[in-house]
Coordinates of C-alpha atoms in Angstrom, one line a residue:
X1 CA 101.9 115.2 94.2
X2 CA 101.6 118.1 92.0
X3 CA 97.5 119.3 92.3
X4 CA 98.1 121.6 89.2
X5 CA 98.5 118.6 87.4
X6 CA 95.6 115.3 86.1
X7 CA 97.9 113.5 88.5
X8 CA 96.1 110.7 90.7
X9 CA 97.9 107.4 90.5
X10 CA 95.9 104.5 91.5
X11 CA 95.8 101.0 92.2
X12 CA 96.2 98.7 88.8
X13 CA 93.4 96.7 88.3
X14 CA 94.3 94.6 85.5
X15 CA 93.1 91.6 85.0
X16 CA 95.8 89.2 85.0
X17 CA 95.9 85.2 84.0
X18 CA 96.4 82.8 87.3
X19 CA 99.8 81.4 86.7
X20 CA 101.6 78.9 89.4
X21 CA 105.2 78.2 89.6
X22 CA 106.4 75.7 91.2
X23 CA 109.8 76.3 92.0
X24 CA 112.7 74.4 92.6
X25 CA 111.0 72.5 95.0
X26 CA 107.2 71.6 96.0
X27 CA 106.5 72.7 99.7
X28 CA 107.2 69.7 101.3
X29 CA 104.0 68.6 104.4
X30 CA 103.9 69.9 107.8
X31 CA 105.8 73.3 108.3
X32 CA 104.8 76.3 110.5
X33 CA 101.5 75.4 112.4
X34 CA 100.6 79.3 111.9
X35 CA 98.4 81.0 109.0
X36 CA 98.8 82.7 105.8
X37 CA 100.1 86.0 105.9
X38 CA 97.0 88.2 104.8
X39 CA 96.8 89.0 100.6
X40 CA 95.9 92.5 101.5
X41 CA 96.4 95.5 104.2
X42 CA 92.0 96.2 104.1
X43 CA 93.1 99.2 102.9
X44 CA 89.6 101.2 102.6
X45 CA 90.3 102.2 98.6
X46 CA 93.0 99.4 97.7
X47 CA 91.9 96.2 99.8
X48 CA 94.4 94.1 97.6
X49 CA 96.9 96.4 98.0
X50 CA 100.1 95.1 100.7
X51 CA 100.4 92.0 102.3
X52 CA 99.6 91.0 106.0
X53 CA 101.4 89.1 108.7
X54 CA 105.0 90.7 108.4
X55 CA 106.7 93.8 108.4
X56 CA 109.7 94.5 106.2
X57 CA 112.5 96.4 107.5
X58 CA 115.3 96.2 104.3
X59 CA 114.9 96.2 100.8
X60 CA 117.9 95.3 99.0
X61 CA 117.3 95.9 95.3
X62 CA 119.9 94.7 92.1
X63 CA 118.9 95.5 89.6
X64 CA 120.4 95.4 85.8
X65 CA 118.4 97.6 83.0
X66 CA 118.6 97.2 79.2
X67 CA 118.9 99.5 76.6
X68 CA 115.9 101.9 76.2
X69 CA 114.9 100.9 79.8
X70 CA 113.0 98.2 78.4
X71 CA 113.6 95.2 79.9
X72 CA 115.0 94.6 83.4
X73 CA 116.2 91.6 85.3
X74 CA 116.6 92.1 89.4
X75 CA 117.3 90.3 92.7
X76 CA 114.9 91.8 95.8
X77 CA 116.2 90.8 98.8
X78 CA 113.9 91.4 101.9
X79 CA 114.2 91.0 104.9
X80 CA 111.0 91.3 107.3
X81 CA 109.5 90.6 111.0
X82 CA 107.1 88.0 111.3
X83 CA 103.9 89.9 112.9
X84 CA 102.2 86.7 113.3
X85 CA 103.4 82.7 112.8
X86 CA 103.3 82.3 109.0
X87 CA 102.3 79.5 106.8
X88 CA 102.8 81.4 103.6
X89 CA 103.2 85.1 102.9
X90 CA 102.7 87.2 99.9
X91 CA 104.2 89.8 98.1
X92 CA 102.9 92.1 95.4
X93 CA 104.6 92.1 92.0
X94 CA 102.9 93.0 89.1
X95 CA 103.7 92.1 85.1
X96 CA 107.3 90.4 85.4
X97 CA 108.4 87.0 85.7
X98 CA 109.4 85.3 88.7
X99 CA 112.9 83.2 88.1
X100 CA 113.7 81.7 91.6
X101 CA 112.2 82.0 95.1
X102 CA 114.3 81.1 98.7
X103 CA 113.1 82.1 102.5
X104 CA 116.2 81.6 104.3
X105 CA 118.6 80.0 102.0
X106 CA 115.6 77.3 101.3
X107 CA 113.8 76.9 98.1
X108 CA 109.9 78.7 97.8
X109 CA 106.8 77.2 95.9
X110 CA 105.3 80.6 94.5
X111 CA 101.7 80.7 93.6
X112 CA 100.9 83.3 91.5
X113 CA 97.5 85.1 90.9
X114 CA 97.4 88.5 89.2
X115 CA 100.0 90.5 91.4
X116 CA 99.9 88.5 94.3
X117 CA 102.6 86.4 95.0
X118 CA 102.4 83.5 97.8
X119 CA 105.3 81.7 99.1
X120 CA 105.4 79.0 100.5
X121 CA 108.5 77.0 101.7
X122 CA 109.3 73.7 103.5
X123 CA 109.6 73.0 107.4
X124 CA 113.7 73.3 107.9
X125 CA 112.9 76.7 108.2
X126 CA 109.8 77.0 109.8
X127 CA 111.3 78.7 113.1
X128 CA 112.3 81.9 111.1
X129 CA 108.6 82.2 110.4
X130 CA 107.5 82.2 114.2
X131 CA 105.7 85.7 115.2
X132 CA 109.0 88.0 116.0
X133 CA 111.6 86.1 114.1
X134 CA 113.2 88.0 111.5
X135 CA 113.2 86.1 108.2
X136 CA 114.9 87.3 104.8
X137 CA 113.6 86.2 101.3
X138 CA 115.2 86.2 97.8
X139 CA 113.1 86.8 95.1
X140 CA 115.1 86.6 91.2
X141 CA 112.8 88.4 88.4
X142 CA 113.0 89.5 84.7
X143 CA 111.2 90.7 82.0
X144 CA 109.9 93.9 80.5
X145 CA 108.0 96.2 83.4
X146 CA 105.1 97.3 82.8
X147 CA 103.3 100.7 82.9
X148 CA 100.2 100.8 84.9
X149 CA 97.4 102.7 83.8
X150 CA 94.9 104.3 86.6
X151 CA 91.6 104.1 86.7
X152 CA 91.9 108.4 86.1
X153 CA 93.9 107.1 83.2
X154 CA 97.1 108.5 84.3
X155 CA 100.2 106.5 84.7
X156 CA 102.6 104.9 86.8
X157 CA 104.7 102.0 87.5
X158 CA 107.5 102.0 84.6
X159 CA 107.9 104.6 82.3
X160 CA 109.6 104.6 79.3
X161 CA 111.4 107.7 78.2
X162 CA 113.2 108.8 75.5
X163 CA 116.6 108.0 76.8
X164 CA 115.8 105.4 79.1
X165 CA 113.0 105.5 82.0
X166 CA 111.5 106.4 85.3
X167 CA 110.0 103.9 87.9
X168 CA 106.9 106.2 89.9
X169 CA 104.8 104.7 92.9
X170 CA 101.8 106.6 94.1
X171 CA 100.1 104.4 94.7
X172 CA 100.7 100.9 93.6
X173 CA 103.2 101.6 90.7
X174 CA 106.6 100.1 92.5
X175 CA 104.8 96.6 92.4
X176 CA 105.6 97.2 88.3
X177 CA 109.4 97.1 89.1
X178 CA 110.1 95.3 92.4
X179 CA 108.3 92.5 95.0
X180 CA 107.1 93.5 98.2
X181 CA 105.0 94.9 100.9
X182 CA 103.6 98.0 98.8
X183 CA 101.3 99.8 101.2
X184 CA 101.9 103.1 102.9
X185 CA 101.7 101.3 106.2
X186 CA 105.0 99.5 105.8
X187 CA 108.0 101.2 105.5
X188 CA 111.8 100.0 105.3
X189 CA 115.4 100.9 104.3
X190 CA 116.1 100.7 101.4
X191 CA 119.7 99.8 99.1
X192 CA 119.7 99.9 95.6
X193 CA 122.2 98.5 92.9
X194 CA 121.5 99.6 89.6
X195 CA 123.2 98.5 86.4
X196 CA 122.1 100.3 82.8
X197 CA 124.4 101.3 79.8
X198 CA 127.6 103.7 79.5
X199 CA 127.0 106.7 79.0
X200 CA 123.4 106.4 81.4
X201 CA 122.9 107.8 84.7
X202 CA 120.9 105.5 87.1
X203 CA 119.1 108.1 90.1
X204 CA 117.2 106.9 93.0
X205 CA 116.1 107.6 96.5
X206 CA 119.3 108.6 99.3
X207 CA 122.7 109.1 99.0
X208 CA 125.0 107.9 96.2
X209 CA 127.2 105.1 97.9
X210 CA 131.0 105.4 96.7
X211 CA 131.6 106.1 92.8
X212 CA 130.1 104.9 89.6
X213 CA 131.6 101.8 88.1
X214 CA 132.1 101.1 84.8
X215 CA 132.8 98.0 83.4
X216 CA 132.1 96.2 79.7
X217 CA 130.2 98.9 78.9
X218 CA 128.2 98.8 81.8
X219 CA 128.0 101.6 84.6
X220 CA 126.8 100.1 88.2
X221 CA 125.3 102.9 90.9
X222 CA 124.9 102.0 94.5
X223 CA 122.1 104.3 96.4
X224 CA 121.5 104.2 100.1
X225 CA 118.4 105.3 101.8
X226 CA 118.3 104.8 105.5
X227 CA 115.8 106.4 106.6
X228 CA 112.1 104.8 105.9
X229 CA 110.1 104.8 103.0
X230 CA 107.1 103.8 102.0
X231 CA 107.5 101.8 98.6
X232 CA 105.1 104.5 96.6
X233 CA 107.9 106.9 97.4
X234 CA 110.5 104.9 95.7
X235 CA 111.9 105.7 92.4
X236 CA 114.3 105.0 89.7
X237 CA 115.5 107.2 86.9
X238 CA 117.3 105.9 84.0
X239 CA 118.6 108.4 81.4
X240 CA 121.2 111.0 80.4
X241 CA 121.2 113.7 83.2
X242 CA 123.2 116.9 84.0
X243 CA 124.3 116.1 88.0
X244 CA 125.2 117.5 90.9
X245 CA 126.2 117.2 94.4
X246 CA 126.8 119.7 97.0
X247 CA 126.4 119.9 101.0
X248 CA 124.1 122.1 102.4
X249 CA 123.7 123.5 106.5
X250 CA 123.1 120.7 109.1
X251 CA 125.5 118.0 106.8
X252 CA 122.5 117.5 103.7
X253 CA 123.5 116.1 101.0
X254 CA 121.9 117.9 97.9
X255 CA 122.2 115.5 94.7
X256 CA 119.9 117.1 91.6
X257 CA 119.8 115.2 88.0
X258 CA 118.3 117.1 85.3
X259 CA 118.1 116.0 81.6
X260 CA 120.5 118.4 79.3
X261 CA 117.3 119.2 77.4
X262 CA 115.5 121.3 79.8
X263 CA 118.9 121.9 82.1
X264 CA 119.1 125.6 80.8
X265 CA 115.3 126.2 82.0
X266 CA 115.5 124.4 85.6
X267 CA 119.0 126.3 86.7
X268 CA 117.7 128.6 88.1
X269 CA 114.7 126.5 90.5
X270 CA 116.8 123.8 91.2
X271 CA 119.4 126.1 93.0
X272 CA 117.0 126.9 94.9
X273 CA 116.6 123.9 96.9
X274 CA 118.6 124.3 99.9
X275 CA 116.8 127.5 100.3
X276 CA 113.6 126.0 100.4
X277 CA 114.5 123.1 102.2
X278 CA 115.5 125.6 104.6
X279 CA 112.4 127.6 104.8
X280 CA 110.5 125.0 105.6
X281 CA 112.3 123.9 108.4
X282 CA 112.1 127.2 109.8
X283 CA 107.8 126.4 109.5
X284 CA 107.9 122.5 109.6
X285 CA 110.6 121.4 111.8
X286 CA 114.0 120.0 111.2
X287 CA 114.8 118.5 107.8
X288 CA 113.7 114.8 108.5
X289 CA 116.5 113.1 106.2
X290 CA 119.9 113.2 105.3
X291 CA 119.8 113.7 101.8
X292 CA 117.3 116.3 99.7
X293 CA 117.9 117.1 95.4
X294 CA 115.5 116.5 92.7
X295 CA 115.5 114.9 89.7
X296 CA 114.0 117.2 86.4
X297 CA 113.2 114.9 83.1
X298 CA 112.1 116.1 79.6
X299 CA 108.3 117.5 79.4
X300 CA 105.9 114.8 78.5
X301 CA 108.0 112.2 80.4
X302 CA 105.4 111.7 82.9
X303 CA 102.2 113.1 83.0
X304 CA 102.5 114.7 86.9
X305 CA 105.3 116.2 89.5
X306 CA 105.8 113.5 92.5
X307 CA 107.4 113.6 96.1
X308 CA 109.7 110.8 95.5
X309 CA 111.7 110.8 98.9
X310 CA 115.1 113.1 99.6
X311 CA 115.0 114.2 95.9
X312 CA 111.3 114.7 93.5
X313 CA 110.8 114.2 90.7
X314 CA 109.4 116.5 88.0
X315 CA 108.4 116.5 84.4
X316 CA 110.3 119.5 82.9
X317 CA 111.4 122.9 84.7
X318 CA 109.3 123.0 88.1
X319 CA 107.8 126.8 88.7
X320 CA 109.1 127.9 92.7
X321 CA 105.9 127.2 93.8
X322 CA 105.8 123.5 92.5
X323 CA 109.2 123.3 94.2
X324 CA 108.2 124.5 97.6
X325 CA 105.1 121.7 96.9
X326 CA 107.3 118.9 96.5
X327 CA 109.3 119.6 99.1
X328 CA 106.8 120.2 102.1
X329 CA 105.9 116.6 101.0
X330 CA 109.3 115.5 102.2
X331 CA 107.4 116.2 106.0
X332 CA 103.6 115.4 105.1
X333 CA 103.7 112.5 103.2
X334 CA 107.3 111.1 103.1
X335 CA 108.4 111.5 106.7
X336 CA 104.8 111.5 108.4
X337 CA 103.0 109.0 106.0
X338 CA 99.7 108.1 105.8
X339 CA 98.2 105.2 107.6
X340 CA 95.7 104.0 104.7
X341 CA 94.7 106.3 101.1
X342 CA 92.1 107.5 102.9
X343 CA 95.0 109.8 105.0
X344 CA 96.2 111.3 101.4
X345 CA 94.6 115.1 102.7
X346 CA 97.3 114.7 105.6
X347 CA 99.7 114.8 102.6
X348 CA 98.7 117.4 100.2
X349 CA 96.4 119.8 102.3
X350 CA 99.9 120.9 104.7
X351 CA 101.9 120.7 101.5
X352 CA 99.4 123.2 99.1
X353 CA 99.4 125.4 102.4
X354 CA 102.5 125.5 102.2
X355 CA 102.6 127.4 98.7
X356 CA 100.1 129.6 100.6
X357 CA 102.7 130.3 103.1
X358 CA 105.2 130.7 100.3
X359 CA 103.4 133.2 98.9
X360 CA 102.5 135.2 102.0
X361 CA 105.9 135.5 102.9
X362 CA 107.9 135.9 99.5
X363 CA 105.0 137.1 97.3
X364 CA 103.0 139.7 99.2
X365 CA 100.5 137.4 99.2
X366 CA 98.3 137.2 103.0
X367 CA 97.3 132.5 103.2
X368 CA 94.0 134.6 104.1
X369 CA 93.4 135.6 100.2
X370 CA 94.6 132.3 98.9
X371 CA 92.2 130.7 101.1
X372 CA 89.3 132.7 99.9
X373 CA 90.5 131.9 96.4
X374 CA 89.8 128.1 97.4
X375 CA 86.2 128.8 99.2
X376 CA 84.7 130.1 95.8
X377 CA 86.4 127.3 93.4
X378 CA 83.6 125.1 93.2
X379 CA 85.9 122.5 92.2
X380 CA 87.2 122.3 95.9
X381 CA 83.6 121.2 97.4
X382 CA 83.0 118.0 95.3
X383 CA 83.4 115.6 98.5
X384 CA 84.7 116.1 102.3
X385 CA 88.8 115.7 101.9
X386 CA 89.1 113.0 104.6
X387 CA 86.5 110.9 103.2
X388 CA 87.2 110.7 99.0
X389 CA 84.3 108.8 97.3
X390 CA 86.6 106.1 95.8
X391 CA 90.0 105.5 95.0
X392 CA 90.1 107.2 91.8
X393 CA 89.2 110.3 93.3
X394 CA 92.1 110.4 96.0
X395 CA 93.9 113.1 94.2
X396 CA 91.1 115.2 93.5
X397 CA 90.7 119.1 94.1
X398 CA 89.0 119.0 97.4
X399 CA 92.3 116.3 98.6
X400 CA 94.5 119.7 97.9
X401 CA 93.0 122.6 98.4
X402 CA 89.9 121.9 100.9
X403 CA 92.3 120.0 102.8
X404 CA 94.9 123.6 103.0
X405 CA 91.2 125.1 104.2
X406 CA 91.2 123.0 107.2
X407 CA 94.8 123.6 108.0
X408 CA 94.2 127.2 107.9
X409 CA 90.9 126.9 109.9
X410 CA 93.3 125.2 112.4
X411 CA 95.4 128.7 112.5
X412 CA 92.6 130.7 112.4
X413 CA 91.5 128.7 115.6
X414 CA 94.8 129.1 117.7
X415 CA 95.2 132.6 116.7
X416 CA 99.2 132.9 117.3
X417 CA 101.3 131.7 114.7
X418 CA 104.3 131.1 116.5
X419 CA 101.8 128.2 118.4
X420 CA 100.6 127.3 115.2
X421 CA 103.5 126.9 113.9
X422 CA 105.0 125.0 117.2
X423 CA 101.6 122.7 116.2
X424 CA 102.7 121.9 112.8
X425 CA 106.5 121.3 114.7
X426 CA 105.0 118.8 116.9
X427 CA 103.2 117.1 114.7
X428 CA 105.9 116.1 112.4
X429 CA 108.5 115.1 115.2
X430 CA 106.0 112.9 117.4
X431 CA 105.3 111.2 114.0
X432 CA 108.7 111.6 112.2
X433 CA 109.3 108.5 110.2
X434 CA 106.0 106.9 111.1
X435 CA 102.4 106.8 109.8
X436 CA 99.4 108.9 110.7
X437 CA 95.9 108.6 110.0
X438 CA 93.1 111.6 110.2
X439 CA 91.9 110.3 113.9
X440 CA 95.4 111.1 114.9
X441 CA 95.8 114.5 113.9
X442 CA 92.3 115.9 115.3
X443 CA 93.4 114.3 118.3
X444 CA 96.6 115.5 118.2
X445 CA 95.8 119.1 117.3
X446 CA 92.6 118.9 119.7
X447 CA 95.4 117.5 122.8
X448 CA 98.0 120.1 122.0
X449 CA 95.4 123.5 121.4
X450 CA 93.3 122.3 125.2
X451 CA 90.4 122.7 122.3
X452 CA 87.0 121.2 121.5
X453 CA 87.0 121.5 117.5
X454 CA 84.8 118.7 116.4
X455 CA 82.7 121.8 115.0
X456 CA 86.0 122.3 113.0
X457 CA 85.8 118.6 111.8
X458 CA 82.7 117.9 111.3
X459 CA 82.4 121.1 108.7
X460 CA 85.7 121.6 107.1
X461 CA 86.9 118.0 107.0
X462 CA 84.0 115.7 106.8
X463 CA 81.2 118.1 105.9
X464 CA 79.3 117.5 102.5
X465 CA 78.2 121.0 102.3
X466 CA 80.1 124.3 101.4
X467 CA 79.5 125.8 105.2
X468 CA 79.8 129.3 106.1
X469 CA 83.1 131.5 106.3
X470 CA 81.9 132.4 110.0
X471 CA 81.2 128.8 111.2

């Protein structure tokens, strides 16, 4: 996420009317003698936020969108491991309709409160739902998706453009478009079948599957991500867009979109992804997926840049630096995700120090200067980075750049930047594809330096106080 920008996306906490379906058939007695799956992860800032007692592995999304992005009908089919023996789960879906529920072929009941879903199905198939059984459920939905409005006021979920729209996540927004298990701690493959009008480019996550198809004035795109991802990092863009797909060194694909309107001003950044993808392998280690791009709408489109995964997305011409941002996400935050919101410095403190590194490097700039800059912005010392005071203040200043301070204390505290840098290296390969929380990287960076920093800790990362340069 862009920290240049009023960007935090949060948790929707709309009040919603309870609404029950009962669908196609009641849950008929007996069943799995397990428990409910839980209607939350305990996430410390979004408790309701991702379900318990399963794990999804697939996503397999078809979607069909109507003109002006407006309305949208779509099929989510999910399959997950059972982490537990389930007598109902739940998924989160937030504003649209809910035409048809199966678990295995067999008709759901759904309950519905707010953006909770809970299934619930009959005994015939209540030995998919043991603890290790892989299950797969069909969820059929329609209806016009909503935007979600943050407690920061700033937006996510569905976005409505002027040519169509743009589905952002971080970090409860992809519940506005598609059901599922939307917490950072469960991530999945994910295929994506998208449907809008001639003449409209569909742009998503991965690598374009085969050729557009158009028939009856319709134009179907097929997107493959195999790699993980966390449902905030999903995306969807819907709109007339300048394309283009290249190869770069080591087979990566590099797919960019970028609406005709502000094409002429984003030539020349956009180009320049393969060379920053490149440069930051060189810091971060090897590129972690098989596809990279990014996609460039009109100004005003969205209020905020985002590290959508392979390809982000921006809000009119990204500067270099923004660029180089967004991309270093594609190791902190997309690759290596965060265990809860509470993580979210892991994220953007290695990605804003990598601008500082940027600059160093290409701009004559020493990371020294630009972390001096941050020590006398007062802005940077409102709370500790690893411990925000609530979830509307997750994207704050202190998140970005008191979080770059600590990674920069870190190198400071090894004094040899070819170890730091073998540090950063290690860090993203032994948790490539995975989640992380705070505990793990002192430990980590504590195991791999032979170093006691808790003093580092205690002041940099938790302290409430500005302390001194020398301590």
């Amino acid at each position: 996420m862009d920290h240049r920008t009023p960007a935090g996306r949060r948790a929707a906490r709309a009040a919603l009317p309870l609404l029950v379906l009962a669908l196609l058939a009641p849950a008929c007695s007996g069943g799995v003698e397990g428990r409910p799956g839980a209607a939350g992860a305990r996430d410390p800032y979004f408790p309701k936020l991702g379900n318990g007692g399963y794990d999804v592995t697939h996503y397999a999304l078809t979607l069909d969108v109507g003109p002006g992005g407006r309305t949208l009908r779509g099929k989510a089919e999910i399959t997950a491991r059972a982490t537990q023996d389930l007598s109902s789960f739940n998924l989160d879906l937030a504003g649209l309709t809910v035409d048809s529920a199966t678990v295995e072929g067999r008709p759901a009941a759904v309950n519905r409160a707010g953006s909770e879903l809970t299934l619930r199905t009959d005994a015939k198939v209540e030995d998919r739902l043991r603890e290790g059984e892989t299950f797969r459920t069909i969820v059929r939905y329609s209806g016009s998706p909503k935007t979600i409005t943050d407690p920061d006021e700033s937006e996510e979920g569905w976005l409505p453009t002027d040519d169509g729209a743009v589905a952002l996540g971080e970090p409860a927004g992809s519940m506005a478009w598609f059901p599922g298990n939307h917490h950072p701690g469960d991530k999945a493959a994910y295929d994506l079948t998208v449907t809008v009008p001639k003449g409209l480019t569909a742009v998503s996550n991965g690598v374009l599957a085969g050729r557009p198809v158009t028939e009856r004035g319709r134009t179907t795109f097929r997107w493959h991500t195999a790699e993980p991802m966390a449902s905030y990092l999903a995306t969807l863009a819907v709109g007339r867009f300048e394309t283009r797909a290249s190869t770069m060194a080591g087979g990566i694909t590099v797919f960019t979109a970028v609406d005709p309107e502000v094409a002429k001003a984003s030539t020349r950044t956009v180009a320049r992804v393969p060379e920053v993808v490149a440069w930051e392998a060189e810091h971060f280690g090897p590129y972690p997926f098989s596809a990279t791009g990014a996609i460039v709408d009109r100004e005003g489109d969205a209020g905020y840049a985002l590290e959508t995964q392979n390809r982000p997305f921006f809000p009119g011409p990204p500067s270099v630096g923004l660029l180089v941002h967004e991309m270093a996400h594609q190791w902190f935050g997309d690759s290596v995700t965060p265990e809860s919101w509470r993580d979210m410095w892991l994220n953007e403190g290695p990605a804003t120090y990598a601008e500082w590194l940027w600059e160093e490097e290409k701009g004559g700039t020493p990371a020294e200067e630009s972390f001096e800059d941050a020590y006398e912005d007062e802005d940077n010392w409102a709370f500790p980075p690893a411990d925000p005071p609530s979830a509307a203040r997750i994207s704050d200043d202190p998140v970005y750049g008191r979080g770059a301070m600590v990674i920069h204390r870190i190198r400071e505290a090894v004094d040899d930047d070819q170890e730091f840098f073998a540090l950063l290296k290690g860090w993203t390969e032994k948790y490539r594809h995975g989640n992380a929380s705070t505990a793990d990287f002192t430990a980590y960076v504590e195991e791999r330096t032979g170093q006691d920093l808790s003093g580092l800790w205690k002041a940099w990362l938790y302290g409430r106080d500005r302390p001194a340069l020398d301590g």
